[in-house]
Amino acid sequence: MNDLEAYMTSSTHQKSGSGSASVERGEVYSDCREGMLESVTTLPLRHGGRVDTLKIGWRLTGPPSAPIVVALGGISAHRKVFAARGEDPNSGWWSEVVGVGLALPAEHYRILSFDYLGGSGATSGPKDGRDFPSVSTYDQGELLLRLLNHLQIDQLDAIIGASYGGMVALAFAEQYAYRVKKLVVISAADRTSPMSTAWRSVQRRIVRFGVESGKPERGLELARALAMSTYRSAEEFSSRFAGVAEVRDGRFVFPVEDYLMARGVDYARRYQPDSFLTLSESIDLHQINPDQISVPVVAIAVKQDQLVPAVDIQSMCSRLPNAHVHEISSVFGHDAFLKEHDALKAIFSAELPPTA
Amino acid sequence: MNDLEAYMTSSTHQKSGSGSASVERGEVYSDCREGMLESVTTLPLRHGGRVDTLKIGWRLTGPPSAPIVVALGGISAHRKVFAARGEDPNSGWWSEVVGVGLALPAEHYRILSFDYLGGSGATSGPKDGRDFPSVSTYDQGELLLRLLNHLQIDQLDAIIGASYGGMVALAFAEQYAYRVKKLVVISAADRTSPMSTAWRSVQRRIVRFGVESGKPERGLELARALAMSTYRSAEEFSSRFAGVAEVRDGRFVFPVEDYLMARGVDYARRYQPDSFLTLSESIDLHQINPDQISVPVVAIAVKQDQLVPAVDIQSMCSRLPNAHVHEISSVFGHDAFLKEHDALKAIFSAELPPTA
């Protein structure tokens, strides 16, 4: 493996004005390294095809002696799990849950993450060329393995994966049990539910229709609007969007429609249609073998999750050799992992390795 | 009102070879009249606009002395509730539930229905001209009133309405309590659930995107594919579509995706995008006042219905002066009314007016 990596002190850290790579206790959470691992070793992919010049964008925060945890989220997640000091506080995808004093206390753990293969971040993806191959969750696991080797991390204390990240955690653990002590899997199962595949396959066809019509961003807006509705629960929408329609440009617009389309437009500004297609498909291709996972698994299921029914997580856990399930109730449905700080704090503090 | 109505003996009846308008008992279900009521009286619409030359396509079956029941279904339903003898058995939209010896025994009731205003049938709709106005469920009720006046039916024994038809039944009863003795309302409430509005508003935007891109049928296919997923339950899809994806034209196609797209293509052949837009919007505009409905209401709620949550129907019934709810369990979700013959038979036989 031929590394052309560039370490960089986080811009945050520089902006914080400390000018030092090691800071005093209480501020160690801003000890943040980001890197790009570029390898000339080919990555053959599970469903065929390969990536010849693999790039992996990664980020590692926290004090050097702390337990090391990989945090992985949905297909729109990226290497910045939470914002370090001085960075835009909303720039981390898990900023309500991970950070100093939060459910996953960033001052007590080393937190590693990476941009997904096939996504819109620094890791290899469709932006590097047309016809990017289909990506398996096992391929993402292979990426993580290469990253651990590169960072000389022999064994992770835990992987905490939510949604797609939970699938990647399971795929990794099935292949490389000796490299991780424990999984915390939130709203993910051994395979996807056909109803959720239904919604995602319609989303992908909308995006492709947009691409074919010369308006890929319109397709992505609509697909994301649909996706947002599946991330939440009917209960939440009933309480938030009970208002009446208003007439705009001669047409009725409903409050929930307004919300979804705003989210869609925002998303289409930040993500690439081809990345969305790749990672959305990767969710539906996900299928691992629970019997083969010896690593202890703590699963968190959400009663109102439309995409990953709690019953599917229970079913997976009954096949995992070493697993137990926490079932929580949340009006945020599949998005509970982004929102339910208190419930997650209770589970993380009971299940994660203790810190000094 | 200036009627230019053409009565016709059903083609069925003619094909049956009896040549007679009245047949012996046991075959009276084929006593079938269809008509087109054309009126020069303007119909002003609840949300603004009007229809100047109102046409109503209707159909009435059954023996003249039997109790008279209006049967109304979803936005894709039409005047042919069930196929009379000699007609294509699948040409009625409620053919698994209504017919000789079925849950609603067509030999014992006069069954009236009509094509919805704004739909793809013989009744006035967007096919008559561009910019067809928004349609309220109250407007459909007004149509039914005019039809009853025309047919000289003073009072209906019941309206059985499912989905959109249930909303129309409620709107009619709120306005014209003296014209109907009872409502049987299946999977419909006093207003729509914001989650279902979310899914429908995305569907409408997909259709409009198709229209703007010069491919209205592609938009309608995708919208219908999405709609189909919301009509059923995760349980049903999990048991039907557990198979693996197959590669077609270099791309993975999932079993549930195949099913949904086939349904979408079939639908787009038979329905007009503008009709879909009009009636889909009409669902979301639906809002009636349960306090004002004195007619007895029997409501049927389906536990697995994603579009009309059972809790919304329970909530409506707590406000209706005279109502009770049957809650049933069905993997067919919102489509239970099309499929659950046995459950409906038990309820209909207990709740509908007895026959001679």
XYZ file of C-alpha atoms in Angstrom:
712
model
C 0.000 0.000 0.000
C 1.404 3.273 -1.073
C 0.239 6.072 1.137
C 0.115 9.631 0.005
C -1.529 10.869 3.103
C -1.624 14.418 4.259
C -2.249 14.899 7.942
C -3.647 18.211 8.843
C -4.438 19.871 12.112
C -8.118 20.704 12.010
C -8.929 24.153 10.786
C -10.931 24.456 13.955
C -7.964 23.960 16.040
C -6.041 26.584 14.155
C -8.953 28.976 14.421
C -9.131 28.371 18.151
C -5.881 30.230 18.349
C -4.157 27.753 20.631
C -1.606 26.968 17.942
C -0.749 23.787 19.775
C -1.382 20.179 18.713
C -1.897 19.010 22.278
C -4.112 21.025 24.548
C -4.884 20.887 28.220
C -7.411 18.405 29.663
C -10.956 19.611 29.180
C -10.174 20.724 25.685
C -8.762 17.543 24.298
C -11.921 17.082 22.221
C -10.463 19.601 19.843
C -7.541 17.282 19.215
C -8.643 16.607 15.701
C -6.855 15.014 12.806
C -8.202 14.754 9.309
C -6.593 12.866 6.532
C -6.878 11.521 3.065
C -5.603 8.019 2.559
C -4.785 7.446 -1.085
C -3.823 3.979 -2.140
C -2.781 2.530 -5.459
C -3.914 -0.919 -4.354
C -7.066 -1.834 -6.231
C -10.242 -2.377 -4.213
C -12.270 -5.142 -5.851
C -15.963 -4.709 -5.084
C -18.371 -7.364 -3.864
C -20.906 -6.900 -6.663
C -18.309 -6.640 -9.421
C -16.125 -3.818 -10.636
C -13.305 -2.244 -8.681
C -11.834 1.053 -7.592
C -8.312 1.487 -8.862
C -7.089 4.492 -6.977
C -8.876 4.367 -3.705
C -9.166 7.548 -1.694
C -10.522 7.543 1.848
C -11.381 10.786 3.614
C -11.249 10.287 7.382
C -11.312 12.184 10.647
C -10.171 11.248 14.145
C -10.793 13.242 17.291
C -10.129 12.850 20.993
C -7.318 12.178 23.430
C -4.705 9.602 22.328
C -5.202 7.301 25.318
C -9.011 7.165 25.214
C -11.015 4.158 23.992
C -11.458 4.302 20.238
C -14.900 4.221 18.719
C -15.935 4.404 15.074
C -19.142 6.397 14.546
C -21.070 5.854 11.307
C -24.408 7.301 10.218
C -26.860 7.320 7.322
C -25.924 7.598 3.663
C -25.719 11.378 3.974
C -23.295 11.198 6.884
C -19.612 11.963 6.461
C -16.338 12.033 8.324
C -17.272 15.014 10.475
C -19.338 13.408 13.237
C -19.366 16.548 15.355
C -17.895 19.990 15.050
C -14.686 20.635 16.914
C -14.194 23.924 18.714
C -14.376 26.867 16.343
C -16.088 24.933 13.571
C -19.709 25.602 12.612
C -21.565 23.744 15.384
C -24.083 22.396 12.864
C -21.493 21.019 10.495
C -21.265 17.642 12.221
C -23.964 15.193 11.182
C -24.395 13.843 14.742
C -23.972 17.092 16.618
C -26.986 16.635 18.886
C -25.634 13.334 20.208
C -21.849 13.459 19.957
C -19.801 16.227 21.538
C -18.466 17.429 24.837
C -20.836 16.370 27.604
C -23.284 14.798 25.163
C -24.596 11.237 24.862
C -21.305 10.149 23.327
C -18.891 12.385 25.252
C -16.276 13.484 22.757
C -13.843 14.408 25.510
C -13.690 10.782 26.688
C -13.404 8.850 23.426
C -11.342 8.836 20.310
C -13.931 9.072 17.587
C -13.078 7.929 14.092
C -15.198 8.262 10.991
C -14.805 8.349 7.219
C -16.639 9.440 4.105
C -18.490 6.530 2.534
C -17.308 4.905 -0.641
C -19.623 6.115 -3.398
C -20.719 9.197 -1.465
C -20.355 12.913 -2.046
C -17.348 13.375 0.266
C -13.583 13.014 -0.103
C -13.654 9.223 -0.498
C -13.806 7.717 -3.995
C -17.221 7.950 -5.596
C -19.136 8.707 -8.793
C -17.635 12.208 -8.941
C -14.381 10.481 -9.956
C -15.888 9.083 -13.108
C -18.998 7.746 -14.753
C -20.482 4.343 -14.103
C -19.248 3.955 -10.579
C -19.910 0.346 -9.597
C -22.501 -0.873 -7.102
C -21.247 -0.704 -3.521
C -21.832 -3.309 -0.831
C -21.780 -2.691 2.899
C -18.947 -5.276 2.890
C -17.001 -2.898 0.638
C -17.400 -0.133 3.211
C -16.136 -2.623 5.817
C -13.085 -3.271 3.644
C -12.483 0.471 3.508
C -12.589 0.653 7.275
C -10.124 -2.233 7.528
C -7.659 -0.431 5.274
C -8.093 2.721 7.301
C -7.426 0.904 10.591
C -4.302 -0.686 9.130
C -3.129 2.673 7.952
C -3.741 4.335 11.319
C -2.157 1.344 13.077
C -5.256 0.657 15.118
C -5.245 -3.039 15.982
C -8.645 -3.240 17.570
C -11.553 -0.851 17.933
C -13.275 -0.629 21.288
C -16.590 -0.255 19.505
C -18.337 0.676 16.310
C -21.496 2.695 16.804
C -23.448 2.599 13.582
C -26.876 4.028 12.899
C -28.986 3.356 9.798
C -26.578 2.604 6.906
C -23.731 2.883 9.401
C -25.255 0.059 11.421
C -25.294 -2.120 8.310
C -21.640 -1.295 7.661
C -20.795 -2.132 11.288
C -22.446 -5.548 10.932
C -20.716 -6.260 7.611
C -17.349 -5.294 9.105
C -17.865 -7.433 12.209
C -18.852 -10.458 10.153
C -15.559 -10.244 8.241
C -13.142 -8.896 10.826
C -14.368 -9.928 14.271
C -10.880 -9.666 15.754
C -10.687 -5.970 14.908
C -13.618 -4.785 17.024
C -14.785 -5.560 20.571
C -18.404 -4.502 20.365
C -21.075 -3.131 18.054
C -23.804 -0.685 18.919
C -26.246 -0.886 16.009
C -29.092 1.632 15.827
C -32.006 1.220 13.419
C -30.314 -1.307 11.174
C -30.847 -4.999 10.532
C -29.264 -7.875 8.636
C -31.213 -6.984 5.486
C -33.611 -4.267 4.421
C -37.358 -4.387 4.670
C -39.100 -4.682 1.273
C -41.330 -1.703 2.159
C -38.260 0.451 2.650
C -36.798 -0.917 -0.585
C -40.077 0.094 -2.240
C -39.672 3.692 -1.140
C -35.988 3.837 -2.020
C -36.388 2.239 -5.425
C -39.021 4.846 -6.300
C -36.607 7.534 -5.088
C -33.854 6.213 -7.341
C -36.194 6.098 -10.315
C -37.205 9.699 -9.651
C -33.544 10.716 -9.614
C -32.823 8.823 -12.821
C -35.899 10.387 -14.428
C -34.490 13.763 -13.428
C -31.107 12.886 -14.916
C -32.734 11.705 -18.158
C -34.812 14.890 -18.307
C -31.722 17.055 -17.918
C -32.795 18.159 -14.427
C -30.945 15.898 -12.018
C -31.290 18.376 -9.145
C -35.098 18.388 -9.505
C -35.105 14.625 -9.307
C -32.908 14.675 -6.226
C -35.117 17.282 -4.545
C -38.194 15.107 -5.017
C -36.400 11.939 -3.954
C -35.121 13.574 -0.795
C -38.571 14.998 -0.011
C -39.954 11.485 -0.212
C -37.074 10.087 1.840
C -37.650 12.656 4.590
C -41.230 11.488 5.002
C -40.019 7.937 5.553
C -37.464 9.036 8.139
C -40.112 10.428 10.472
C -43.365 9.139 11.973
C -47.015 9.833 11.277
C -47.316 10.957 14.916
C -44.676 13.638 14.500
C -46.145 14.941 11.237
C -49.653 14.997 12.727
C -48.561 17.266 15.534
C -46.263 19.469 13.428
C -48.282 19.924 10.252
C -51.908 20.169 11.309
C -52.361 23.572 9.616
C -54.332 24.284 6.471
C -53.068 24.613 2.931
C -52.302 28.014 1.543
C -52.726 29.097 -2.044
C -49.482 30.012 -3.734
C -49.150 30.746 -7.457
C -52.737 29.632 -7.883
C -52.166 26.229 -6.285
C -52.731 24.761 -2.853
C -49.519 24.082 -0.949
C -49.772 22.000 2.209
C -47.621 22.687 5.289
C -45.948 19.268 5.196
C -45.303 19.666 1.463
C -43.548 22.960 2.101
C -41.345 21.383 4.711
C -40.411 18.356 2.610
C -39.626 20.382 -0.492
C -37.461 22.805 1.492
C -35.508 19.826 2.815
C -35.251 18.437 -0.710
C -33.939 21.688 -2.179
C -31.397 22.020 0.617
C -30.216 18.459 0.096
C -29.878 18.785 -3.665
C -27.532 21.726 -3.119
C -25.159 19.620 -1.060
C -25.262 16.130 -2.565
C -24.667 14.603 -5.947
C -27.435 12.618 -7.642
C -25.011 9.832 -8.597
C -23.800 9.472 -5.007
C -27.358 9.280 -3.812
C -28.072 6.539 -6.353
C -25.007 4.548 -5.328
C -25.569 4.657 -1.588
C -29.350 4.281 -1.756
C -28.839 1.116 -3.792
C -26.163 -0.039 -1.370
C -28.755 -0.011 1.425
C -31.066 -2.246 -0.582
C -28.252 -4.638 -1.506
C -27.290 -5.016 2.156
C -27.500 -8.563 3.380
C -25.259 -10.064 6.031
C -25.269 -13.325 7.928
C -26.069 -12.793 11.612
C -25.018 -16.370 12.499
C -21.441 -15.465 11.589
C -21.090 -12.456 13.876
C -19.360 -13.439 17.106
C -18.798 -9.850 18.243
C -21.224 -8.758 20.992
C -23.978 -6.608 19.515
C -26.146 -4.082 21.304
C -29.067 -3.252 19.015
C -31.363 -0.258 19.392
C -34.770 -0.495 17.714
C -37.316 2.303 17.434
C -40.964 1.400 17.686
C -42.082 4.086 15.198
C -39.347 3.417 12.620
C -41.059 2.948 9.237
C -37.849 2.020 7.424
C -36.351 -0.529 9.785
C -39.225 -2.152 11.666
C -38.368 -3.076 15.250
C -39.535 -6.604 14.472
C -36.734 -6.963 11.885
C -34.123 -5.956 14.460
C -35.580 -8.369 17.015
C -35.475 -11.079 14.380
C -31.824 -10.390 13.574
C -30.888 -10.417 17.250
C -32.507 -13.793 17.740
C -29.953 -15.111 15.221
C -26.920 -13.204 16.485
C -24.892 -15.395 18.866
C -24.322 -12.553 21.316
C -26.824 -9.715 21.203
C -29.495 -7.870 23.084
C -31.999 -5.233 22.021
C -33.086 -1.931 23.533
C -36.443 -0.900 22.073
C -37.189 2.795 22.428
C -40.187 4.903 21.471
C -39.633 8.056 19.458
C -41.858 10.217 17.273
C -38.722 10.833 15.211
C -38.970 7.313 13.821
C -35.895 6.314 11.813
C -34.301 9.672 12.659
C -34.417 8.909 16.402
C -30.649 8.333 16.388
C -30.171 11.984 15.447
C -32.589 13.319 18.031
C -33.028 11.115 21.103
C -30.074 12.352 23.093
C -31.340 11.224 26.492
C -32.319 7.708 25.511
C -29.007 7.207 23.708
C -27.007 8.634 26.607
C -28.513 6.076 28.971
C -27.704 3.213 26.606
C -24.234 4.416 25.628
C -23.189 4.965 29.234
C -24.287 1.438 30.120
C -22.889 -0.283 27.046
C -19.723 1.494 25.960
C -16.315 0.737 27.473
C -15.670 2.827 30.577
C -13.250 5.688 30.350
C -10.531 6.758 32.711
C -82.191 21.247 -14.938
C -82.107 20.217 -18.511
C -81.525 16.531 -18.830
C -80.119 14.955 -21.926
C -79.892 11.590 -20.431
C -79.551 8.380 -22.332
C -80.617 5.297 -20.474
C -79.127 2.168 -21.768
C -79.573 -1.436 -20.932
C -76.186 -2.700 -19.961
C -74.217 -4.280 -22.739
C -73.913 -7.207 -20.406
C -77.524 -7.684 -20.293
C -77.747 -7.637 -24.042
C -74.898 -10.066 -24.335
C -76.565 -12.378 -21.878
C -79.109 -13.020 -24.580
C -82.176 -12.666 -22.399
C -83.267 -9.612 -24.350
C -85.524 -8.704 -21.483
C -85.220 -5.739 -19.117
C -86.606 -7.725 -16.200
C -85.258 -11.157 -15.515
C -86.270 -13.888 -13.164
C -85.301 -13.810 -9.500
C -81.756 -14.982 -8.976
C -80.558 -13.033 -11.972
C -81.883 -9.641 -11.063
C -78.330 -8.499 -10.356
C -77.936 -8.068 -14.059
C -80.680 -5.475 -14.049
C -78.258 -2.725 -14.860
C -78.808 0.810 -16.020
C -76.107 3.241 -16.977
C -76.640 6.833 -17.797
C -75.119 10.182 -18.425
C -76.767 13.099 -16.713
C -75.927 16.300 -18.526
C -77.019 19.519 -16.967
C -76.745 23.117 -18.073
C -77.055 24.297 -14.486
C -73.686 25.573 -13.323
C -71.992 23.772 -10.439
C -70.113 26.309 -8.329
C -67.192 24.666 -6.542
C -66.279 24.976 -2.882
C -62.703 26.145 -3.486
C -63.596 28.559 -6.292
C -64.303 28.096 -9.964
C -67.271 26.267 -11.418
C -68.312 23.641 -13.916
C -70.653 25.068 -16.519
C -71.917 22.013 -18.322
C -71.901 19.317 -15.708
C -71.885 15.716 -16.882
C -72.323 12.846 -14.445
C -71.694 9.263 -15.529
C -73.627 6.880 -13.304
C -74.645 3.240 -12.993
C -77.424 1.570 -11.060
C -77.878 -2.171 -10.617
C -80.234 -4.472 -8.765
C -83.918 -5.174 -8.329
C -86.227 -2.132 -8.214
C -87.682 -2.912 -4.795
C -84.409 -3.586 -2.987
C -82.802 -1.187 -0.501
C -80.679 1.362 -2.317
C -77.040 1.758 -1.448
C -74.436 4.077 -2.951
C -70.991 2.463 -3.187
C -67.959 4.742 -3.549
C -64.283 3.853 -3.616
C -60.846 5.401 -3.965
C -59.895 8.108 -6.435
C -59.366 5.469 -9.137
C -62.837 3.996 -8.645
C -65.627 4.622 -11.143
C -69.284 3.951 -11.748
C -68.798 0.241 -12.379
C -68.648 -1.180 -8.853
C -68.889 -4.770 -10.048
C -69.252 -6.469 -13.409
C -72.722 -7.540 -14.383
C -73.203 -10.888 -16.072
C -71.333 -11.096 -19.338
C -69.017 -8.205 -18.573
C -65.322 -8.723 -17.885
C -65.393 -9.951 -14.274
C -62.392 -7.797 -13.401
C -63.840 -4.603 -14.800
C -65.590 -3.629 -11.560
C -63.328 -1.866 -9.080
C -64.895 -3.674 -6.088
C -65.385 -7.052 -7.684
C -63.948 -9.077 -4.801
C -66.456 -7.613 -2.362
C -69.571 -6.664 -4.325
C -71.440 -9.163 -6.483
C -73.828 -12.058 -6.292
C -73.275 -13.893 -3.026
C -70.412 -11.643 -1.977
C -69.949 -9.405 1.062
C -72.309 -6.860 -0.453
C -74.765 -9.169 -2.224
C -75.635 -7.483 -5.487
C -78.792 -9.569 -5.868
C -80.270 -8.035 -2.709
C -79.430 -4.354 -3.105
C -79.775 -1.618 -5.641
C -76.263 -0.355 -5.986
C -75.659 3.124 -7.326
C -72.337 4.699 -8.162
C -70.923 7.456 -10.323
C -67.674 8.624 -11.870
C -66.020 11.244 -9.701
C -65.941 14.879 -10.679
C -62.417 15.597 -11.887
C -61.655 11.953 -12.625
C -60.863 10.039 -15.796
C -64.419 8.725 -16.360
C -67.572 10.054 -18.032
C -68.172 12.774 -15.431
C -66.766 16.259 -16.049
C -63.058 16.539 -15.437
C -59.767 17.942 -16.716
C -60.200 16.116 -20.041
C -62.924 18.707 -20.805
C -60.481 21.568 -20.706
C -57.362 22.907 -19.120
C -57.133 24.328 -15.632
C -59.903 22.309 -14.123
C -60.592 23.796 -10.692
C -59.800 22.187 -7.342
C -62.486 19.752 -6.236
C -63.798 19.359 -2.699
C -65.409 16.255 -1.275
C -68.409 18.553 -0.710
C -68.539 19.075 -4.484
C -68.741 15.316 -4.993
C -71.592 15.321 -2.459
C -73.370 17.982 -4.485
C -72.986 15.787 -7.558
C -74.571 12.909 -5.720
C -77.456 15.145 -4.638
C -78.145 16.156 -8.227
C -77.989 12.544 -9.287
C -80.480 11.483 -6.600
C -82.848 14.257 -7.629
C -82.556 13.183 -11.215
C -83.197 9.529 -10.420
C -86.024 10.548 -8.085
C -84.474 8.815 -5.117
C -85.695 10.601 -2.006
C -83.567 8.814 0.514
C -80.697 6.362 0.311
C -80.697 3.403 2.652
C -76.950 3.736 2.989
C -73.761 5.059 1.494
C -70.822 2.702 1.736
C -67.711 4.667 1.074
C -64.115 3.496 1.265
C -61.029 5.702 1.166
C -61.936 8.827 -0.877
C -65.482 7.454 -1.126
C -65.722 7.486 2.658
C -64.750 11.146 2.680
C -67.402 11.905 0.067
C -69.982 9.987 2.130
C -69.157 12.099 5.188
C -69.283 15.358 3.224
C -72.641 14.391 1.717
C -74.122 13.405 5.094
C -72.989 16.648 6.708
C -74.892 18.626 4.068
C -77.872 16.399 3.282
C -78.619 14.295 6.351
C -82.239 13.812 5.300
C -81.194 12.080 2.090
C -79.380 9.119 3.662
C -80.173 6.802 6.558
C -76.732 5.467 7.351
C -73.070 5.664 6.420
C -70.572 2.856 6.330
C -67.187 4.545 6.133
C -64.095 2.427 5.535
C -60.568 3.794 5.949
C -61.565 7.448 5.858
C -61.634 10.196 8.475
C -62.758 13.794 8.853
C -59.457 15.073 7.508
C -56.287 13.564 6.107
C -53.204 12.629 8.037
C -50.206 14.916 7.333
C -48.043 11.850 6.650
C -50.418 10.767 3.912
C -50.491 14.340 2.588
C -46.700 14.159 2.531
C -46.753 11.109 0.269
C -49.478 12.476 -1.977
C -47.932 15.904 -2.354
C -44.683 14.263 -3.481
C -46.713 12.174 -5.940
C -48.346 15.285 -7.383
C -44.986 16.999 -7.733
C -43.621 13.963 -9.544
C -46.558 14.078 -11.967
C -46.120 17.797 -12.559
C -42.395 17.267 -13.079
C -43.325 14.655 -15.689
C -45.742 17.074 -17.363
C -43.104 19.842 -17.391
C -40.540 17.417 -18.839
C -42.897 16.417 -21.643
C -43.335 12.916 -20.169
C -46.535 13.045 -18.156
C -46.996 9.265 -18.332
C -43.557 8.680 -16.767
C -44.485 10.983 -13.924
C -47.777 9.186 -13.428
C -46.069 5.778 -13.431
C -43.695 6.851 -10.685
C -46.426 8.527 -8.660
C -48.610 5.440 -8.831
C -45.691 3.197 -7.886
C -45.197 5.317 -4.787
C -48.916 5.369 -4.054
C -49.116 1.570 -4.253
C -46.494 1.233 -1.540
C -48.572 3.407 0.764
C -51.714 1.364 0.099
C -50.200 -1.815 1.499
C -48.394 -2.786 4.686
C -44.772 -3.536 5.518
C -45.934 -6.977 6.694
C -47.416 -7.832 3.312
C -44.377 -6.623 1.376
C -42.031 -8.516 3.718
C -43.755 -11.794 2.984
C -44.267 -11.182 -0.768
C -40.977 -9.616 -1.779
C -38.300 -11.344 0.253
C -36.397 -12.440 -2.868
C -33.088 -11.062 -4.085
C -32.465 -8.411 -6.709
C -31.744 -9.433 -10.244
C -29.487 -7.628 -12.660
C -31.298 -6.255 -15.688
C -29.697 -3.974 -18.277
C -26.664 -3.745 -16.024
C -28.631 -2.563 -13.005
C -30.070 -4.225 -9.924
C -33.856 -4.463 -9.929
C -35.556 -5.456 -6.687
C -38.669 -7.667 -6.605
C -40.808 -5.004 -4.934
C -39.560 -2.409 -7.416
C -40.631 -4.619 -10.304
C -44.083 -5.006 -8.837
C -44.579 -1.312 -8.140
C -43.389 -0.193 -11.557
C -45.623 -2.725 -13.316
C -48.565 -1.328 -11.362
C -47.475 2.191 -12.259
C -47.209 1.454 -15.977
C -50.600 -0.234 -15.979
C -52.166 2.714 -14.191
C -50.655 5.316 -16.500
C -52.266 3.534 -19.435
C -55.728 3.932 -17.965
C -55.712 7.259 -16.129
C -54.990 10.830 -17.008
C -52.286 12.740 -15.150
C -54.550 15.780 -14.727
C -57.319 13.669 -13.202
C -54.867 12.138 -10.811
C -53.681 15.603 -9.788
C -57.234 16.834 -9.242
C -58.434 13.918 -7.148
C -55.211 13.444 -5.221
C -55.416 17.100 -4.200
C -59.084 16.678 -3.346
C -58.134 14.061 -0.751
C -55.724 16.453 0.920
C -58.244 19.305 0.891
C -60.844 17.084 2.572
C -62.022 18.450 5.886
C -65.507 17.986 7.263
C -67.088 18.715 10.616
C -67.981 15.508 12.472
C -70.084 17.417 15.031
C -72.544 18.282 12.261
C -73.227 14.738 11.076
C -76.424 13.399 12.617
C -76.629 10.371 10.338
C -75.542 7.132 12.055
C -72.023 6.206 11.022
C -70.413 2.796 11.088
C -66.677 3.266 10.677
C -64.203 0.556 9.767
C -60.571 1.170 10.648
C -57.625 -1.007 9.647
C -54.800 -1.405 12.116
C -52.106 -1.582 9.404
C -53.401 1.340 7.320
C -50.483 3.724 6.745
C -52.609 6.357 5.007
C -55.555 6.623 7.376
C -54.316 5.668 10.838
C -56.915 3.858 12.944
C -56.339 6.465 15.650
C -57.640 9.184 13.305
C -60.847 7.240 12.680
C -61.306 6.616 16.406
C -60.797 10.317 16.991
C -63.405 11.262 14.375
C -65.900 8.806 15.838
C -65.497 10.295 19.288
C -66.810 13.535 17.774
C -69.578 12.046 15.631
C -72.921 12.195 17.503
C -73.889 8.689 16.420
C -71.060 6.368 15.458
C -69.203 3.234 16.299
C -65.981 1.720 15.005
C -64.995 -1.748 13.883
C -61.214 -2.108 13.946
C -59.900 -4.919 11.775
C -56.415 -6.265 11.150
C -55.269 -6.720 7.568
C -51.870 -7.016 5.907
C -53.481 -5.228 2.960
C -53.417 -1.989 4.932
C -55.354 0.800 3.223
C -56.366 -1.645 0.471
C -58.148 -3.903 2.983
C -61.513 -2.686 1.649
C -60.667 -4.255 -1.700
C -59.492 -7.553 -0.238
C -61.007 -8.450 3.132
C -64.168 -10.052 1.875
C -64.919 -12.070 5.013
C -64.393 -9.287 7.526
C -66.538 -6.920 5.451
C -69.257 -9.510 4.960
C -69.638 -9.898 8.724
C -69.870 -6.141 9.209
C -72.149 -5.454 6.238
C -74.584 -8.203 7.193
C -74.838 -6.802 10.715
C -74.989 -3.139 9.754
C -76.813 -2.781 6.453
C -80.608 -2.646 6.182
C -82.113 -6.130 5.968
C -83.424 -7.310 2.641
C -86.635 -9.118 1.829
